Amino acid sequence: MTSGDDPSSSPRDGVPDRAGERYRPFAHLTTESCELYRQVMGVFVRAKQEFTVHLRPEDVHLGLPPEGRPPLEVVAVALERLARWGNLRADPDTGRVTALEDFYRSRYIYQLTREGEATEEALGAYDEALGRRGELQAVALADIVVQLRALLALADRDEPDPAVTHLAMLALVDRFSGLADNARAFMNSLQRTVDLHEAEVEVFLAYKQRLIDYLERFIEDLVTRGAEIAGLLEELGTQQDGRIGPLLRLAAEREAADAAPDVATEALAAAERRWSGRWDGLRAWFLSVPGRTSQAKLLRSAARQAIPQLLGVIQALNERRAGRSDRSADFRELARWFAEAPDDDSRHRLWRSAFGLHSARHLTIDHEALAEREAEPVSASVSWRDAPGVRISPQLRRTGSYERRGRRAAVQDRGEAKAYLAELARKQAEQTVAVRARLATRGEVRLSDLEVLDREAFRLFLLLLGDALSAWRPGAESVSTTTNDGTMEIRLTRVRGGGIAEIRTLDGVLRGPDHLVEIVDLARHPEPVGVDHE
């Protein structure tokens, strides 16, 4: 405990802290003994949960963790200062007075004040929010479907029960709020996981497959359940012109029933606005409108993007583990070697080995000089001053090199290589045009009536089909979209009771619900042309 913990000390710079009087119970968080104060307040919080009101200093001392437990005198001082800050209330302890002189001793029992209890609740909520990992609740999607079906059943009644309606609306809002909050927390924590750089490789590689499976499973549930929820929301409609309007009014009226008579009208209006906002938020989460994408679609897109990002992190970890070499990695490794060298001599040897800065003994000499060196070897550590002279060629002295400078090499003709690349690009373009022409249809045809597709045509067909399905809106009967390069257009129409279509390719058979499809080659003709598949 230090003098900085004393709540009676004057504020800094002589400025009275009157604006902070309301928040004095938080003052113990900025002191040097903050950890002790938090432990002491934790003892009182646990005692309140066990319906214990008053605690003596001895009780608080025993309630602290045994590891590093401070003396009783320090705990007594902490209790006194927490009482001054307003976190605790100190009452004279007269229960153990046995003599007259005991009345003159400072004996107190302590209990939580309203301010102290509010402070601990706020700190608990803060710690819980920071530590929340979040989760993608596929079960919550199923529960939302159940609640929406219950609301549909209530909307079909002539006089829905207000209590049942209110409880059903509360359950729906509670489940939806939990889903949204947990999804947001999970995506934040997932992004922190993706952004890691110094994780243990083995731990992350063992974790990534479970995470990818978890994301794929939730995406599948979100696609199926999300479409079902969107359909139910469309059936219930909006508050103004939908079947949900009377139910929202019933919930608002029941919620405002206990308001005082003089504010009953304002309470009812506020409850109606609140429930209308909740319903609009639920619709915005699952239904897209022009100019605004639904939150469910954004969440699905973020979860899908997280998978390739995770794979990118895995690739980086594998490259790091495999020892991928580049200049920056080499210099970092060399710096680590220098740091681990035992002495300066070792560092000098490492420097010469790494950068090749040896003594200048690398001049090329003739056979006679070599024979002399073999007869009388000279150590490389001998100074130039003491070593015998070296005969240097006049050519080396004059030009600095033994090599004779001749005519420069002629510029290489790359015309043949360019012609080959141009021919290859032309053939690829012709192949692409031919594939588009084979895939284009004359008007609408069934998927089941398409002919056998080769590999190139089937690959392009899958891209077109994927673009169409991603642009499909819940409740729509048809969709029309173009490729990113603007060369192809596909129009897909649902066929009620059409059965299963089989599209045969050289590699197998693709099966799925039958649709009417029209594929237009926009780059060649303004009207659909191509092979008649009928």
XYZ file of C-alpha atoms in Angstrom:
534
model
C 0.000 0.000 0.000
C 1.427 3.413 -0.982
C 0.511 7.029 -0.424
C -0.865 7.108 -3.965
C -3.647 4.775 -2.796
C -4.920 7.252 -0.218
C -8.329 8.560 -1.351
C -8.063 11.566 0.923
C -5.034 12.945 -0.934
C -5.640 16.118 -2.916
C -6.096 15.925 -6.702
C -3.199 16.662 -8.964
C -2.321 20.252 -9.899
C -4.629 21.503 -7.159
C -7.760 21.053 -9.289
C -10.727 19.741 -7.271
C -12.103 16.507 -8.692
C -15.779 17.369 -8.201
C -16.789 16.021 -11.619
C -15.396 12.618 -10.671
C -17.115 12.289 -7.288
C -19.814 10.144 -8.883
C -17.193 7.688 -10.128
C -15.033 7.518 -6.990
C -15.804 3.790 -6.545
C -13.652 3.231 -9.662
C -10.674 5.052 -8.112
C -9.049 1.862 -6.853
C -8.450 0.738 -10.449
C -5.747 3.386 -10.987
C -3.705 2.718 -7.833
C -0.580 0.627 -7.378
C -2.484 -1.839 -5.172
C -5.243 -2.361 -7.720
C -4.833 -6.139 -7.719
C -5.318 -6.336 -3.941
C -8.414 -4.130 -4.092
C -9.931 -6.289 -6.846
C -9.310 -9.425 -4.802
C -10.910 -7.861 -1.710
C -13.973 -6.778 -3.693
C -14.146 -10.265 -5.198
C -14.447 -11.690 -1.667
C -17.466 -9.441 -1.020
C -19.076 -10.376 -4.350
C -18.764 -14.100 -3.574
C -20.110 -13.495 -0.059
C -23.162 -11.725 -1.496
C -23.809 -14.686 -3.794
C -23.791 -16.869 -0.669
C -26.235 -14.461 1.063
C -23.605 -13.206 3.515
C -24.080 -9.512 4.258
C -21.308 -8.413 6.657
C -17.671 -9.430 6.720
C -14.989 -8.738 9.298
C -11.362 -8.103 8.266
C -10.478 -11.612 9.432
C -13.142 -13.078 7.117
C -11.863 -11.076 4.154
C -8.276 -12.129 4.932
C -9.245 -15.811 4.888
C -11.196 -15.346 1.660
C -8.149 -14.116 -0.282
C -6.104 -16.595 -2.368
C -3.514 -18.399 -0.218
C -0.774 -17.680 -2.761
C 0.699 -14.302 -1.910
C -1.876 -13.515 0.785
C -0.904 -10.189 2.443
C -0.865 -9.678 6.227
C -4.082 -8.894 8.056
C -2.968 -5.331 8.736
C -2.630 -4.647 4.993
C -6.104 -6.072 4.354
C -7.532 -3.834 7.117
C -6.000 -0.752 5.489
C -7.408 -1.802 2.089
C -10.883 -2.180 3.607
C -10.655 1.253 5.169
C -9.698 2.896 1.890
C -12.372 1.063 -0.081
C -14.859 2.379 2.466
C -13.603 5.931 1.885
C -14.016 5.514 -1.871
C -17.596 4.379 -1.355
C -17.217 0.754 -2.451
C -17.868 -0.557 1.077
C -19.801 0.612 4.118
C -18.093 0.360 7.510
C -20.223 -0.193 10.603
C -18.932 -0.444 14.195
C -18.488 -4.030 15.222
C -20.247 -4.224 18.604
C -20.984 -7.931 18.468
C -17.664 -8.865 20.103
C -17.469 -6.116 22.781
C -16.864 -7.678 26.211
C -15.332 -4.781 28.118
C -15.660 -1.012 28.317
C -12.316 -0.351 26.616
C -13.485 -2.345 23.552
C -15.837 0.533 22.726
C -12.834 2.796 22.163
C -11.124 0.438 19.680
C -11.627 0.710 15.932
C -13.522 -2.453 15.132
C -15.621 -2.467 11.996
C -17.637 -4.860 9.886
C -17.994 -4.159 6.175
C -20.599 -4.723 3.498
C -21.015 -3.816 -0.159
C -22.617 -0.474 -0.958
C -24.911 0.088 -3.891
C -22.120 1.965 -5.672
C -19.611 -0.802 -4.971
C -21.974 -3.477 -6.240
C -22.640 -1.490 -9.424
C -18.899 -1.050 -9.919
C -18.265 -4.790 -9.694
C -21.117 -5.540 -12.080
C -19.688 -3.062 -14.594
C -16.191 -4.544 -14.297
C -17.587 -8.059 -14.661
C -19.443 -7.082 -17.827
C -16.258 -5.442 -19.140
C -14.147 -8.551 -18.503
C -16.809 -10.795 -20.024
C -17.031 -8.671 -23.177
C -13.261 -8.692 -23.618
C -13.004 -12.429 -23.060
C -15.943 -13.379 -25.259
C -14.814 -15.667 -28.047
C -18.170 -15.861 -29.765
C -19.618 -18.701 -31.787
C -21.632 -19.312 -34.922
C -24.895 -20.643 -33.551
C -26.475 -22.939 -36.103
C -28.880 -24.101 -33.369
C -30.075 -20.513 -32.953
C -31.119 -20.486 -36.615
C -33.320 -23.517 -36.026
C -34.804 -21.880 -32.908
C -35.595 -18.713 -34.882
C -37.439 -20.841 -37.453
C -39.493 -22.424 -34.652
C -40.367 -19.034 -33.149
C -41.360 -17.567 -36.522
C -43.633 -20.539 -37.219
C -45.218 -20.002 -33.795
C -45.846 -16.345 -34.696
C -47.439 -17.434 -37.981
C -49.767 -19.735 -36.050
C -50.671 -16.859 -33.685
C -51.262 -14.511 -36.634
C -53.846 -16.949 -38.074
C -55.952 -16.773 -34.921
C -58.825 -14.332 -34.638
C -57.837 -13.209 -31.139
C -54.242 -14.141 -30.265
C -53.450 -14.441 -26.573
C -51.465 -11.309 -25.543
C -49.316 -13.176 -22.979
C -48.413 -15.971 -25.398
C -47.698 -13.429 -28.138
C -45.509 -11.312 -25.880
C -43.526 -14.294 -24.645
C -43.045 -15.608 -28.191
C -41.779 -12.201 -29.331
C -39.410 -11.961 -26.354
C -38.033 -15.440 -27.055
C -37.491 -14.565 -30.724
C -35.714 -11.288 -29.891
C -33.561 -12.959 -27.251
C -32.479 -15.764 -29.596
C -31.827 -13.385 -32.461
C -29.822 -10.967 -30.276
C -27.668 -13.825 -29.036
C -27.083 -15.025 -32.602
C -26.064 -11.559 -33.841
C -23.799 -10.756 -30.868
C -22.056 -14.127 -30.906
C -21.571 -14.041 -34.672
C -19.983 -10.587 -34.464
C -17.693 -11.658 -31.612
C -16.722 -14.857 -33.437
C -15.819 -13.073 -36.668
C -13.691 -10.575 -34.704
C -11.850 -13.379 -32.921
C -11.531 -15.273 -36.211
C -9.892 -12.265 -37.831
C -7.412 -12.092 -34.962
C -6.692 -15.790 -35.542
C -6.160 -15.233 -39.262
C -3.845 -12.265 -38.606
C -1.532 -14.275 -36.323
C 2.133 -14.413 -37.209
C 3.935 -16.023 -34.282
C 1.609 -18.934 -33.521
C 2.898 -22.375 -32.761
C 2.884 -24.119 -36.126
C 1.767 -27.557 -34.931
C -0.994 -26.100 -32.748
C -2.362 -23.931 -35.533
C -2.239 -26.699 -38.130
C -4.150 -29.002 -35.757
C -6.707 -26.253 -35.086
C -7.235 -25.069 -38.669
C -9.004 -28.188 -39.973
C -11.544 -28.132 -37.142
C -12.106 -24.426 -37.757
C -12.593 -24.879 -41.501
C -15.052 -27.746 -40.906
C -16.874 -25.544 -38.388
C -17.137 -22.678 -40.891
C -18.301 -24.931 -43.726
C -20.964 -26.519 -41.534
C -22.280 -23.130 -40.420
C -22.273 -21.763 -43.978
C -24.338 -24.769 -45.088
C -26.817 -24.233 -42.229
C -26.955 -20.491 -42.897
C -27.771 -21.069 -46.567
C -30.581 -23.530 -45.881
C -31.981 -22.048 -42.669
C -31.456 -18.492 -43.863
C -33.606 -19.079 -46.932
C -36.313 -20.657 -44.755
C -36.205 -17.737 -42.300
C -36.383 -15.239 -45.165
C -39.486 -16.987 -46.503
C -41.178 -16.888 -43.092
C -40.352 -13.208 -42.685
C -41.886 -12.501 -46.093
C -45.060 -14.308 -45.024
C -45.298 -12.271 -41.827
C -44.596 -9.049 -43.721
C -43.962 -5.621 -42.204
C -45.688 -3.796 -39.390
C -47.560 -1.501 -41.756
C -49.080 -3.994 -44.177
C -48.239 -7.453 -42.882
C -49.627 -10.117 -40.574
C -47.054 -9.249 -37.922
C -48.519 -5.802 -37.248
C -51.259 -6.892 -34.777
C -48.814 -9.152 -32.924
C -46.325 -6.294 -32.500
C -49.107 -4.069 -31.157
C -50.174 -6.773 -28.690
C -46.594 -7.127 -27.424
C -46.235 -3.342 -27.082
C -49.572 -3.002 -25.236
C -48.664 -5.761 -22.771
C -45.242 -4.248 -22.209
C -46.725 -0.810 -21.491
C -49.589 -2.125 -19.353
C -47.789 -1.413 -16.072
C -46.923 2.192 -16.898
C -48.291 4.970 -14.697
C -51.565 6.541 -15.941
C -49.981 9.921 -16.668
C -47.329 8.379 -18.971
C -49.339 5.471 -20.389
C -49.661 7.025 -23.853
C -45.959 7.837 -24.093
C -45.026 4.374 -22.802
C -47.227 2.683 -25.398
C -45.778 4.792 -28.225
C -42.240 4.040 -27.050
C -42.992 0.293 -26.837
C -44.460 0.292 -30.350
C -41.380 2.075 -31.730
C -39.134 -0.378 -29.899
C -40.873 -3.470 -31.244
C -41.091 -1.991 -34.728
C -37.327 -1.380 -34.675
C -36.653 -4.925 -33.478
C -38.733 -6.407 -36.265
C -37.124 -4.172 -38.895
C -33.700 -5.225 -37.599
C -34.640 -8.900 -37.853
C -35.834 -8.436 -41.427
C -32.692 -6.506 -42.365
C -30.559 -9.346 -40.986
C -32.070 -11.972 -43.287
C -33.661 -10.046 -46.201
C -31.803 -7.993 -48.797
C -33.342 -4.937 -50.430
C -32.085 -2.860 -53.366
C -29.074 -0.905 -52.180
C -28.611 -2.893 -48.961
C -27.275 -6.420 -48.519
C -28.600 -8.525 -45.658
C -26.383 -9.183 -42.656
C -26.779 -12.932 -43.118
C -25.347 -12.671 -46.632
C -22.489 -10.486 -45.386
C -21.776 -12.999 -42.612
C -21.831 -15.852 -45.115
C -19.437 -13.939 -47.367
C -17.097 -13.148 -44.452
C -17.075 -16.790 -43.354
C -16.308 -17.916 -46.900
C -13.488 -15.385 -47.231
C -12.018 -16.570 -43.940
C -11.388 -20.057 -45.365
C -8.935 -18.975 -48.130
C -7.347 -16.548 -45.661
C -6.768 -19.429 -43.265
C -5.317 -21.473 -46.096
C -3.011 -18.560 -46.896
C -1.795 -18.493 -43.300
C -1.217 -22.245 -43.479
C 0.793 -21.822 -46.680
C 2.918 -19.121 -45.038
C 3.503 -21.339 -42.015
C 4.463 -24.270 -44.221
C 6.870 -22.105 -46.185
C 8.378 -20.834 -42.980
C 8.691 -24.371 -41.651
C 10.175 -25.605 -44.931
C 12.828 -22.909 -44.765
C 11.864 -20.767 -47.753
C 14.849 -18.550 -48.552
C 14.824 -14.910 -49.604
C 17.144 -11.996 -48.935
C 15.302 -10.669 -45.873
C 15.022 -14.175 -44.364
C 18.728 -14.786 -45.000
C 19.741 -11.553 -43.288
C 17.491 -12.303 -40.296
C 19.008 -15.765 -39.984
C 22.513 -14.311 -40.299
C 21.707 -11.760 -37.581
C 20.595 -14.592 -35.320
C 23.898 -16.373 -35.948
C 25.821 -13.235 -35.025
C 23.789 -12.874 -31.819
C 24.470 -16.493 -30.860
C 28.224 -16.363 -31.623
C 30.229 -16.979 -28.422
C 32.939 -14.317 -28.912
C 34.249 -11.616 -31.259
C 36.693 -13.958 -33.000
C 33.823 -16.203 -33.990
C 31.873 -13.199 -35.239
C 34.855 -12.097 -37.366
C 35.143 -15.563 -38.886
C 31.423 -15.564 -39.586
C 31.706 -12.138 -41.213
C 34.505 -13.288 -43.526
C 32.632 -16.487 -44.401
C 29.340 -14.687 -45.088
C 30.637 -11.745 -47.121
C 33.879 -13.185 -48.567
C 36.067 -10.358 -47.243
C 39.270 -12.395 -47.017
C 42.760 -11.024 -47.241
C 43.809 -10.122 -50.808
C 45.529 -13.419 -51.753
C 43.355 -14.260 -54.727
C 45.513 -12.985 -57.615
C 45.973 -15.456 -60.435
C 49.652 -16.411 -61.015
C 51.504 -18.515 -63.560
C 52.897 -22.052 -63.254
C 56.363 -20.910 -62.208
C 54.964 -18.939 -59.267
C 52.844 -21.920 -58.274
C 55.898 -24.162 -58.279
C 57.743 -21.691 -56.073
C 54.824 -21.587 -53.636
C 54.717 -25.351 -53.464
C 58.426 -25.468 -52.710
C 58.217 -22.664 -50.145
C 54.614 -22.358 -48.978
C 53.471 -19.034 -47.479
C 50.749 -18.967 -44.866
C 47.664 -16.870 -45.582
C 48.140 -15.086 -42.266
C 51.515 -13.649 -43.340
C 51.406 -9.897 -43.914
C 51.986 -8.501 -47.394
C 54.944 -6.654 -45.990
C 56.710 -9.867 -44.921
C 55.573 -12.164 -47.749
C 57.621 -12.594 -50.960
C 56.513 -10.566 -53.934
C 54.025 -11.798 -56.507
C 54.683 -11.317 -60.221
C 51.620 -9.741 -61.809
C 50.891 -9.906 -65.512
C 51.221 -6.608 -67.388
C 47.740 -7.224 -68.821
C 46.302 -7.424 -65.297
C 48.183 -4.291 -64.245
C 47.033 -2.361 -67.315
C 43.374 -3.411 -67.525
C 42.612 -4.999 -64.151
C 41.595 -8.271 -65.811
C 43.235 -11.200 -67.579
C 40.395 -11.456 -70.043
C 40.758 -9.775 -73.367
C 37.873 -7.517 -74.242
C 36.398 -8.553 -77.563
C 33.411 -7.583 -79.616
C 30.137 -7.403 -77.781
C 27.601 -10.111 -78.412
C 24.965 -9.341 -80.970
C 21.416 -8.510 -79.870
C 19.384 -11.703 -79.766
C 16.507 -11.923 -82.196
C 13.341 -12.836 -80.307
C 10.998 -12.615 -83.264
C 10.439 -16.378 -83.362
C 9.505 -16.515 -79.650
C 7.111 -13.583 -80.065
C 5.484 -15.220 -83.047
C 5.029 -18.433 -81.053
C 3.391 -16.545 -78.170
C 1.118 -14.664 -80.569
C 0.051 -17.930 -82.220
C -0.587 -19.506 -78.818
C -2.732 -16.537 -77.738
C -4.681 -16.721 -81.023
C -5.408 -20.429 -80.577
C -6.536 -19.903 -76.978
C -8.864 -17.073 -78.063
C -10.326 -19.257 -80.838
C -10.818 -22.082 -78.349
C -12.636 -19.747 -75.949
C -14.892 -18.441 -78.741
C -15.659 -21.999 -79.832
C -16.553 -23.010 -76.253
C -18.904 -20.039 -75.916
C -20.517 -20.891 -79.221
C -21.020 -24.550 -78.203
C -22.538 -23.539 -74.887
C -24.942 -20.881 -76.188
C -28.578 -21.977 -76.593
C -31.421 -20.984 -78.913
C -33.941 -19.767 -76.385
C -34.796 -21.575 -73.147
C -34.019 -25.255 -72.745
C -34.157 -27.625 -69.809
C -30.962 -28.525 -68.035
C -31.859 -32.176 -68.584
C -31.916 -31.573 -72.391
C -28.318 -30.327 -72.621
C -25.986 -32.471 -74.686
C -22.823 -34.087 -73.389
C -20.352 -31.325 -72.514
C -16.614 -31.546 -72.976
C -14.228 -30.376 -70.262
C -13.828 -26.776 -71.467
C -17.555 -26.260 -72.034
C -18.451 -27.866 -68.705
C -15.943 -25.668 -66.852
C -17.489 -22.524 -68.361
C -20.998 -23.855 -67.668
C -20.162 -24.345 -63.968
C -18.928 -20.750 -63.747
C -22.150 -19.451 -65.332
C -24.317 -21.645 -63.097
C -22.458 -20.492 -59.983
C -22.938 -16.815 -60.901
C -26.660 -17.383 -61.440
C -27.186 -19.247 -58.158
C -25.263 -16.629 -56.162
C -27.481 -13.876 -57.618
C -30.723 -15.780 -56.840
C -32.983 -13.943 -54.379
C -35.203 -15.770 -51.844
C -38.671 -16.215 -53.267
C -37.626 -15.393 -56.856
C -38.670 -17.619 -59.745
C -35.935 -16.608 -62.181
C -32.617 -14.847 -62.332
C -30.468 -13.265 -65.036
C -26.792 -12.380 -64.715
C -23.669 -11.874 -66.804
C -20.072 -12.957 -66.359
C -17.479 -10.550 -65.001
C -15.991 -9.944 -68.472
C -19.426 -9.287 -70.005
C -19.118 -11.965 -72.694
C -21.834 -14.393 -71.535
C -25.324 -14.058 -70.055
C -27.304 -16.805 -68.326
C -31.014 -16.755 -67.518
C -32.226 -19.406 -65.087
C -35.922 -20.123 -64.345
C -37.318 -22.487 -61.712
C -39.400 -25.442 -62.965
C -42.043 -26.516 -60.457
C -42.096 -30.298 -60.180
C -39.396 -30.601 -62.813
C -37.574 -33.390 -61.064
C -33.836 -33.991 -61.194
C -31.740 -33.023 -64.208
C -28.638 -34.968 -65.260
C -25.887 -33.209 -67.204
C -23.405 -35.668 -68.682
C -19.764 -34.755 -69.132
C -16.631 -36.644 -70.093
C -15.698 -36.839 -66.389
C -19.063 -37.859 -64.918
C -22.654 -36.771 -64.347
C -23.865 -33.579 -62.604
C -27.278 -33.943 -60.950
C -29.531 -31.213 -59.548
C -33.040 -29.708 -59.653
C -34.201 -29.159 -63.208
C -34.432 -25.545 -64.442
C -35.011 -23.702 -67.680
C -31.754 -22.181 -68.850
C -30.879 -19.721 -71.608
C -27.215 -18.924 -72.341
C -26.360 -15.985 -74.616
C -22.950 -15.293 -76.180
C -22.884 -11.484 -75.893
C -19.424 -11.154 -77.441
C -20.459 -12.638 -80.794
C -24.093 -11.832 -81.562
C -26.784 -9.702 -79.956
C -29.204 -12.637 -80.187
C -28.710 -16.172 -78.841
C -26.981 -18.387 -81.393
C -25.333 -21.766 -81.254
C -26.211 -25.433 -81.376
C -29.839 -26.315 -80.959
C -30.063 -28.542 -77.859
C -33.735 -29.277 -78.192
